[in-house]
Amino acid sequence: MAAGERPATMRAVQYSGYGGGAAALKFVLWEIPVPSVKKDEVLVKVEAASINQSDLMTQKGMMRPFHPKFPFIPVNNVSGEIVEVGSAVREFKVGDKVVSKLDFWMVEEADGSVQAAMETGEAWPACLGGDRGRGGAAGACKGRRKPARHDWHVQAAVEANKAAVEAAGHGTAALRICTTQGGAVGNGRSQYDARRHGGWWQRLVGCPTAGGLAEYVATSDKLTVARPAGISAADAAGVPVAGLTALQALKAIGTKFDGSGTSGGADVLITAASSGVGTYAVQLAKLGNHRVTATCGARNLGLVAGLGADEVLDYKTPEGAALSSPSGKKYDYIVNISNKNKWSVFKPRLSSHGRVVDVAPNFGNFVASVVTLFSRRKKLSLVSLKMSKEDLGLLLELMREGKLRTVVDSRHPFEKAADAWARSLSGHATGKVIVEM
């Protein structure tokens, strides 16, 4: 379809407020405008989308103070065909099959006053004030950080210069936490561009991203990767969040996927191994030549073993709850995907210099990551998802080569998206829940 030939309106699924579960999803017929593309965007006719925990958390209000704009079209992992390209796009053309992770959201900045960049040259902190969306800004970093008050379990050292000035000038948030750039918070409601200003905290908790449960979506070319021939839209749609999370967690422990890793590998435990992230993690760990122990429910023991796990534990048994290896070994690394596991359970199962990589931290594990930050022995580290075209391309290439697959729990037609939502909310899905357009 050439530019100008696309329909004016489209079908979509949306909800109008927090809570309500699957019953709150409304299938809307031909009332929503097809999005226009900016110069660096492509318009994708969606063929399949996958639901992630961050999508469910957004509906529950767990992403506040990062507020979606209601009515809200959920889901941020899509695969489809490009039907229009922006004027500055060079990598893609109409007709290309692609995979994309949508990454925009609206920030409610209710009463946050702008603080201009400080002249001291020090890194000043900012606090996210819960539902009120208050925040602060900073100046150019010279290596010093001052303590911040916090009223939402967040202590954000925002180091800024140029971004702070831009934020103050435009009334937008431009936070980058514990890195080298940052920003300010202004008044009113404004669009937050995560590609440009997203930081450690936003990547850690996820963010209210929008648009996937629709016939068309406009997305940045920087968040889009070509889908190799032979990979279905459904299989590809499962990759961006779950696959990237698994890959980046394993890269954090030094895993190589090109055969250059150590021949012996490491003893690795993967929790919640039958989840969307877990099913990718088990396969990737084996590709990295690790010896894998995995936990899951009793009904999925065979599936996880089939993905390559050397030992599989039923997490409901005493041994499984204690994360105790059947062979009695200690783990060099634990990739934690379940937010129910605690540092106190991990610690005795680690080898002397073992490390936990946590992609779904509860508050206790968040604290443990701080307490063990400078430990020379056992420690817990947090890994946050970062959109990487290189990493996404690697995952798709592994799929093309037949070395990696998406475990699909269920497929649902577009009109039955609420059923897919309910399945995801049940907590019993094995692998990915897919909506097909």
Coordinates of C-alpha atoms in Angstrom, one line a residue:
M1 CA 0.0 0.0 0.0
A2 CA 1.5 3.3 -1.0
A3 CA 1.4 6.4 1.2
G4 CA -2.0 8.1 1.0
E5 CA -3.9 4.8 0.3
R6 CA -4.2 3.6 3.9
P7 CA -7.6 3.7 5.5
A8 CA -8.6 6.6 7.7
T9 CA -9.7 4.5 10.6
M10 CA -8.9 1.2 12.1
R11 CA -10.0 -1.5 14.6
A12 CA -8.3 -1.6 18.0
V13 CA -8.6 -2.9 21.5
Q14 CA -8.4 -0.4 24.4
Y15 CA -9.4 0.3 28.0
S16 CA -10.4 3.5 29.6
G17 CA -8.9 3.3 33.1
Y18 CA -7.0 1.3 35.6
G19 CA -8.1 -2.1 36.7
G20 CA -10.9 -4.3 35.4
G21 CA -8.8 -7.1 33.9
A22 CA -10.0 -8.7 30.7
A23 CA -13.5 -7.4 31.1
A24 CA -12.3 -3.8 30.8
L25 CA -10.9 -4.4 27.3
K26 CA -13.2 -3.0 24.5
F27 CA -13.0 -4.0 20.9
V28 CA -13.5 -0.8 18.9
L29 CA -14.6 -0.9 15.3
W30 CA -13.5 1.8 12.9
E31 CA -13.5 4.7 15.3
I32 CA -9.8 5.2 15.9
P33 CA -7.7 7.1 13.3
V34 CA -4.8 5.2 11.7
P35 CA -1.7 6.9 13.1
S36 CA 0.4 9.2 10.9
V37 CA 4.1 8.6 10.6
K38 CA 6.8 11.0 11.5
K39 CA 9.9 11.3 9.3
D40 CA 11.8 8.6 11.3
E41 CA 8.9 6.2 11.7
V42 CA 7.3 3.4 9.7
L43 CA 3.6 2.4 9.6
V44 CA 3.2 -1.3 10.3
K45 CA 0.1 -3.3 9.5
V46 CA 0.1 -5.6 12.5
E47 CA -0.1 -9.3 11.9
A48 CA 0.5 -10.5 15.5
A49 CA 1.2 -9.1 18.9
S50 CA 2.3 -10.7 22.2
I51 CA 1.3 -9.8 25.7
N52 CA 3.9 -9.2 28.4
Q53 CA 3.8 -8.7 32.2
S54 CA 4.5 -5.0 31.7
D55 CA 1.3 -4.7 29.8
L56 CA -0.7 -6.2 32.6
M57 CA 1.1 -4.1 35.2
T58 CA 0.2 -0.9 33.3
Q59 CA -3.5 -1.8 33.5
K60 CA -3.2 -2.5 37.2
G61 CA -1.7 1.0 37.7
M62 CA 1.7 -0.4 38.8
M63 CA 3.6 1.9 36.4
R64 CA 2.5 5.1 38.1
P65 CA 3.7 7.8 38.2
F66 CA 4.2 7.0 34.5
H67 CA 0.6 7.4 33.4
P68 CA -0.9 6.2 30.1
K69 CA -3.3 8.4 28.3
F70 CA -6.8 7.0 28.4
P71 CA -8.4 5.5 26.5
F72 CA -5.3 3.4 26.1
I73 CA -4.3 0.8 23.4
P74 CA -2.1 -1.8 25.2
V75 CA 0.7 -4.1 24.1
N76 CA 4.1 -3.1 22.8
N77 CA 5.4 -6.2 21.0
V78 CA 4.3 -6.5 17.4
S79 CA 5.2 -8.1 14.1
G80 CA 3.8 -7.2 10.7
E81 CA 4.3 -5.6 7.3
I82 CA 5.4 -2.0 6.6
V83 CA 2.8 -0.1 4.6
E84 CA 4.3 3.4 4.8
V85 CA 7.7 4.9 5.6
G86 CA 8.7 8.3 6.9
S87 CA 10.8 10.6 4.7
A88 CA 14.0 10.0 6.7
V89 CA 13.8 6.2 6.9
R90 CA 16.5 4.5 4.8
E91 CA 16.7 1.0 6.3
F92 CA 13.1 -0.1 5.4
K93 CA 10.7 0.0 2.5
V94 CA 7.0 -0.7 1.9
G95 CA 6.4 -4.5 2.0
D96 CA 9.2 -5.3 4.5
K97 CA 8.3 -7.8 7.2
V98 CA 9.4 -6.5 10.6
V99 CA 9.3 -6.9 14.4
S100 CA 9.0 -3.9 16.6
K101 CA 9.0 -2.9 20.3
L102 CA 6.8 0.2 20.8
D103 CA 8.4 2.5 23.3
F104 CA 6.4 5.7 23.9
W105 CA 4.3 6.8 26.8
M106 CA 2.7 9.9 28.4
V107 CA 3.9 11.2 31.7
E108 CA 1.6 12.9 34.1
E109 CA 3.6 15.8 35.5
A110 CA 0.8 17.2 37.7
D111 CA 2.5 19.7 39.9
G112 CA 6.2 19.3 39.2
S113 CA 8.0 22.5 39.0
V114 CA 10.9 22.9 36.7
Q115 CA 14.3 23.3 38.3
A116 CA 16.9 24.7 35.9
A117 CA 20.4 23.2 35.6
M118 CA 22.5 23.9 38.6
E119 CA 25.6 26.0 38.2
T120 CA 27.6 24.0 40.8
G121 CA 28.6 21.3 38.3
E122 CA 27.5 18.7 40.7
A123 CA 25.1 15.8 40.1
W124 CA 21.9 16.7 42.0
P125 CA 19.1 14.2 42.7
A126 CA 15.5 14.1 41.6
C127 CA 12.6 12.3 43.3
L128 CA 9.6 10.9 41.6
G129 CA 6.7 11.8 43.8
G130 CA 4.3 9.0 43.4
D131 CA 1.0 9.7 41.7
R132 CA 1.7 13.4 41.8
G133 CA 4.6 13.2 39.4
R134 CA 6.8 15.7 41.2
G135 CA 10.4 15.8 40.1
G136 CA 13.6 17.7 40.1
A137 CA 16.6 18.4 37.8
A138 CA 20.3 18.8 37.9
G139 CA 23.5 20.1 36.4
A140 CA 26.6 18.7 34.7
C141 CA 28.1 15.7 36.6
K142 CA 31.5 15.9 38.1
G143 CA 31.3 12.6 39.9
R144 CA 29.6 13.7 43.2
R145 CA 26.1 12.7 44.2
K146 CA 24.1 14.2 47.0
P147 CA 21.5 12.2 48.8
A148 CA 17.9 12.7 47.9
R149 CA 14.6 12.5 49.7
H150 CA 12.3 9.9 48.3
D151 CA 8.6 9.2 48.7
W152 CA 8.1 6.5 46.1
H153 CA 11.0 4.0 46.9
V154 CA 13.0 5.9 44.3
Q155 CA 16.2 7.8 44.8
A156 CA 17.2 9.1 41.5
A157 CA 20.6 10.7 41.0
V158 CA 19.8 12.8 37.9
E159 CA 23.0 14.0 36.2
A160 CA 22.2 16.7 33.6
N161 CA 23.3 19.5 31.4
K162 CA 21.9 19.8 28.0
A163 CA 18.9 17.5 28.6
A164 CA 17.9 19.5 31.7
V165 CA 17.9 22.7 29.7
E166 CA 15.8 21.0 27.0
A167 CA 13.4 19.7 29.5
A168 CA 13.0 23.0 31.3
G169 CA 12.4 24.7 27.9
H170 CA 9.8 22.3 26.7
G171 CA 8.2 21.2 30.0
T172 CA 9.0 17.5 29.5
A173 CA 10.7 14.9 31.6
A174 CA 14.1 13.8 30.6
L175 CA 15.4 11.6 33.4
R176 CA 18.5 9.5 33.2
I177 CA 19.3 7.9 36.5
C178 CA 22.8 7.0 37.7
T179 CA 24.3 7.6 34.2
T180 CA 25.8 10.7 32.7
Q181 CA 22.8 12.6 31.4
G182 CA 19.5 13.7 32.8
G183 CA 16.9 16.3 32.9
A184 CA 14.1 18.2 34.5
V185 CA 10.4 17.9 35.1
G186 CA 7.9 20.5 33.9
N187 CA 4.2 21.2 34.4
G188 CA 1.3 19.8 32.6
R189 CA 0.9 16.7 30.4
S190 CA 3.5 16.1 27.8
Q191 CA 4.8 13.3 25.6
Y192 CA 7.8 11.4 26.9
D193 CA 10.1 9.9 24.3
A194 CA 11.8 6.9 25.9
R195 CA 14.1 6.4 22.9
R196 CA 15.7 9.8 23.7
H197 CA 15.3 10.2 27.4
G198 CA 14.7 6.8 28.9
G199 CA 16.9 5.9 31.8
W200 CA 17.8 3.1 34.2
W201 CA 14.7 3.3 36.3
Q202 CA 12.3 3.4 33.4
R203 CA 14.0 0.4 31.8
L204 CA 14.0 -1.5 35.1
V205 CA 10.3 -1.2 35.8
G206 CA 9.1 -1.0 32.2
C207 CA 6.8 1.7 31.1
P208 CA 3.3 2.2 29.8
T209 CA 3.8 1.7 26.1
A210 CA 0.9 1.7 23.7
G211 CA -0.6 0.7 20.4
G212 CA 0.0 -3.0 19.7
L213 CA -3.5 -4.2 19.9
A214 CA -4.5 -2.4 16.7
E215 CA -4.5 -3.0 13.0
Y216 CA -1.9 -0.3 12.4
V217 CA 0.9 1.2 14.5
A218 CA 3.5 3.9 13.8
T219 CA 6.8 3.0 15.3
S220 CA 10.4 4.3 15.2
D221 CA 12.8 2.8 12.7
K222 CA 15.2 2.6 15.6
L223 CA 12.9 0.2 17.4
T224 CA 12.3 -2.0 14.4
V225 CA 14.1 -5.0 13.0
A226 CA 13.6 -6.9 9.8
R227 CA 11.9 -10.3 10.2
P228 CA 13.8 -13.1 8.4
A229 CA 11.9 -15.2 5.9
G230 CA 10.6 -18.4 7.5
I231 CA 9.8 -16.9 10.9
S232 CA 6.0 -16.5 11.4
A233 CA 4.6 -13.2 12.7
A234 CA 3.4 -15.0 15.9
D235 CA 6.8 -16.4 16.7
A236 CA 8.5 -13.1 16.0
A237 CA 6.0 -11.1 18.1
G238 CA 7.0 -13.0 21.2
V239 CA 10.7 -12.0 21.0
P240 CA 11.2 -8.2 21.8
V241 CA 10.5 -8.1 25.5
A242 CA 10.8 -11.7 26.6
G243 CA 13.6 -12.7 24.3
L244 CA 15.6 -9.5 24.9
T245 CA 15.2 -9.8 28.7
A246 CA 16.5 -13.4 28.6
L247 CA 19.4 -12.6 26.3
Q248 CA 20.6 -9.6 28.2
A249 CA 20.4 -11.4 31.5
L250 CA 22.6 -14.1 30.1
K251 CA 25.0 -11.6 28.5
A252 CA 25.3 -10.0 32.0
I253 CA 26.9 -13.2 33.2
G254 CA 29.3 -13.3 30.3
T255 CA 27.5 -15.8 28.1
K256 CA 28.7 -16.1 24.5
F257 CA 26.4 -17.4 21.8
D258 CA 29.0 -17.7 19.0
G259 CA 31.0 -20.6 20.4
S260 CA 33.7 -18.4 21.8
G261 CA 32.7 -19.0 25.5
T262 CA 34.6 -21.3 27.8
S263 CA 34.1 -25.0 27.0
G264 CA 33.0 -26.0 30.5
G265 CA 30.3 -23.4 30.9
A266 CA 28.8 -22.5 34.3
D267 CA 26.3 -24.0 36.6
V268 CA 23.2 -21.8 36.1
L269 CA 19.8 -21.8 37.8
I270 CA 16.9 -20.3 35.9
T271 CA 13.6 -19.7 37.8
A272 CA 10.2 -19.5 36.3
A273 CA 11.6 -21.4 33.3
S274 CA 8.2 -22.1 31.7
S275 CA 7.4 -18.4 31.5
G276 CA 7.9 -16.3 28.3
V277 CA 11.3 -15.1 29.5
G278 CA 12.2 -18.4 31.0
T279 CA 11.6 -20.5 27.9
Y280 CA 14.0 -18.3 25.9
A281 CA 16.5 -18.2 28.8
V282 CA 16.8 -22.0 29.1
Q283 CA 17.5 -22.3 25.3
L284 CA 19.9 -19.4 25.3
A285 CA 21.8 -20.7 28.3
K286 CA 22.3 -24.1 26.6
L287 CA 23.5 -22.3 23.5
G288 CA 26.0 -20.7 25.8
N289 CA 27.2 -24.1 26.9
H290 CA 26.0 -23.7 30.5
R291 CA 24.8 -26.6 32.7
V292 CA 21.2 -25.5 33.5
T293 CA 19.0 -26.3 36.4
A294 CA 15.5 -24.8 36.0
T295 CA 12.3 -24.4 38.1
C296 CA 8.7 -24.6 36.9
G297 CA 5.3 -26.1 37.7
A298 CA 4.9 -29.9 37.6
R299 CA 2.9 -29.8 34.4
N300 CA 5.8 -28.2 32.5
L301 CA 8.7 -30.3 33.7
G302 CA 8.8 -32.2 30.4
L303 CA 8.6 -29.0 28.3
V304 CA 11.5 -27.4 30.1
A305 CA 13.6 -30.5 30.0
G306 CA 12.9 -30.6 26.2
L307 CA 14.2 -27.0 25.9
G308 CA 17.5 -28.3 27.2
A309 CA 17.5 -28.0 30.9
D310 CA 19.8 -30.6 32.6
E311 CA 17.8 -30.6 35.9
V312 CA 14.3 -29.5 36.4
L313 CA 12.6 -28.7 39.8
D314 CA 9.0 -28.5 40.6
Y315 CA 8.9 -25.2 42.5
K316 CA 6.1 -26.3 44.7
T317 CA 8.1 -29.2 46.3
P318 CA 10.3 -28.5 49.3
E319 CA 13.4 -29.0 47.2
G320 CA 12.1 -26.7 44.5
A321 CA 11.1 -24.0 46.9
A322 CA 14.6 -24.1 48.4
L323 CA 16.1 -24.0 44.9
S324 CA 18.1 -27.1 45.8
S325 CA 19.9 -28.8 42.9
P326 CA 19.1 -32.6 42.7
S327 CA 22.9 -33.2 42.3
G328 CA 23.7 -31.1 45.3
K329 CA 25.8 -28.6 43.4
K330 CA 26.0 -24.8 44.1
Y331 CA 25.2 -22.4 41.3
D332 CA 27.7 -20.0 39.7
Y333 CA 24.8 -17.9 38.6
I334 CA 21.0 -17.6 39.2
V335 CA 18.9 -15.9 36.6
N336 CA 15.8 -15.0 38.6
I337 CA 12.6 -14.4 36.6
S338 CA 10.1 -14.9 39.5
N339 CA 9.4 -11.9 41.8
K340 CA 8.5 -14.3 44.6
N341 CA 12.0 -15.5 45.3
K342 CA 14.1 -13.9 48.0
W343 CA 17.8 -13.2 48.5
S344 CA 17.7 -15.3 51.7
V345 CA 16.8 -18.3 49.6
F346 CA 19.3 -17.6 46.8
K347 CA 22.4 -16.9 49.0
P348 CA 22.9 -20.4 50.4
R349 CA 22.6 -21.9 46.9
L350 CA 25.3 -19.8 45.4
S351 CA 28.9 -20.9 45.0
S352 CA 31.5 -18.8 46.9
H353 CA 31.6 -16.1 44.3
G354 CA 28.1 -16.7 42.9
R355 CA 25.9 -14.0 41.5
V356 CA 22.1 -13.6 41.1
V357 CA 20.9 -11.7 38.1
D358 CA 17.4 -10.5 38.8
V359 CA 15.1 -9.4 36.0
A360 CA 11.9 -9.3 38.2
P361 CA 13.1 -7.9 41.6
N362 CA 10.8 -7.6 44.5
F363 CA 11.5 -4.8 47.0
G364 CA 13.7 -7.1 49.2
N365 CA 15.9 -8.1 46.3
F366 CA 16.1 -4.5 45.2
V367 CA 17.5 -3.7 48.7
A368 CA 19.8 -6.8 48.5
S369 CA 21.2 -5.4 45.2
V370 CA 22.3 -2.3 47.0
V371 CA 23.6 -4.1 50.1
T372 CA 25.7 -6.5 48.0
L373 CA 26.8 -3.9 45.4
F374 CA 30.5 -3.9 46.4
S375 CA 30.6 -7.5 47.7
R376 CA 33.6 -9.5 46.5
R377 CA 31.7 -12.7 47.1
K378 CA 28.0 -13.5 46.7
K379 CA 25.9 -10.7 45.2
L380 CA 22.6 -9.8 43.6
S381 CA 22.5 -7.6 40.5
L382 CA 19.5 -6.1 38.7
V383 CA 19.2 -6.3 34.9
S384 CA 16.9 -4.0 33.1
L385 CA 15.7 -4.4 29.6
K386 CA 17.3 -2.2 27.0
M387 CA 16.0 -2.0 23.4
S388 CA 18.9 -3.1 21.2
K389 CA 18.5 -3.7 17.5
E390 CA 21.7 -5.7 17.5
D391 CA 20.4 -8.0 20.3
L392 CA 17.0 -8.4 18.7
G393 CA 18.6 -9.2 15.3
L394 CA 20.7 -11.8 17.0
L395 CA 17.6 -13.5 18.5
L396 CA 15.9 -13.5 15.1
E397 CA 19.0 -14.9 13.4
L398 CA 19.1 -17.7 16.0
M399 CA 15.5 -18.5 15.2
R400 CA 16.2 -18.5 11.5
E401 CA 19.0 -21.0 12.1
G402 CA 16.6 -23.2 14.1
K403 CA 18.6 -22.8 17.3
L404 CA 15.9 -20.9 19.2
R405 CA 12.1 -21.0 19.2
T406 CA 9.2 -19.2 20.7
V407 CA 7.1 -21.4 22.9
V408 CA 3.6 -20.3 22.2
D409 CA 1.0 -20.9 25.0
S410 CA -2.0 -19.9 22.9
R411 CA -3.1 -18.0 19.9
H412 CA -6.2 -15.8 19.9
P413 CA -8.0 -13.9 17.1
F414 CA -8.0 -10.1 17.3
E415 CA -11.7 -10.1 18.2
K416 CA -11.0 -12.4 21.2
A417 CA -8.1 -10.3 22.6
A418 CA -9.8 -10.2 25.9
D419 CA -9.4 -14.0 26.1
A420 CA -5.7 -13.6 25.5
W421 CA -5.6 -11.0 28.3
A422 CA -7.4 -13.3 30.7
R423 CA -5.0 -16.1 29.9
S424 CA -2.0 -13.9 30.6
L425 CA -3.6 -12.7 33.8
S426 CA -4.2 -16.2 35.0
G427 CA -0.5 -16.7 35.7
H428 CA -0.6 -20.2 34.1
A429 CA 0.5 -19.4 30.6
T430 CA 3.4 -21.5 29.3
G431 CA 5.5 -19.3 27.1
K432 CA 3.9 -16.5 25.1
V433 CA 0.3 -15.6 24.6
I434 CA -0.3 -14.3 21.0
V435 CA -3.0 -12.2 19.5
E436 CA -3.3 -12.6 15.7
M437 CA -4.8 -9.9 13.5

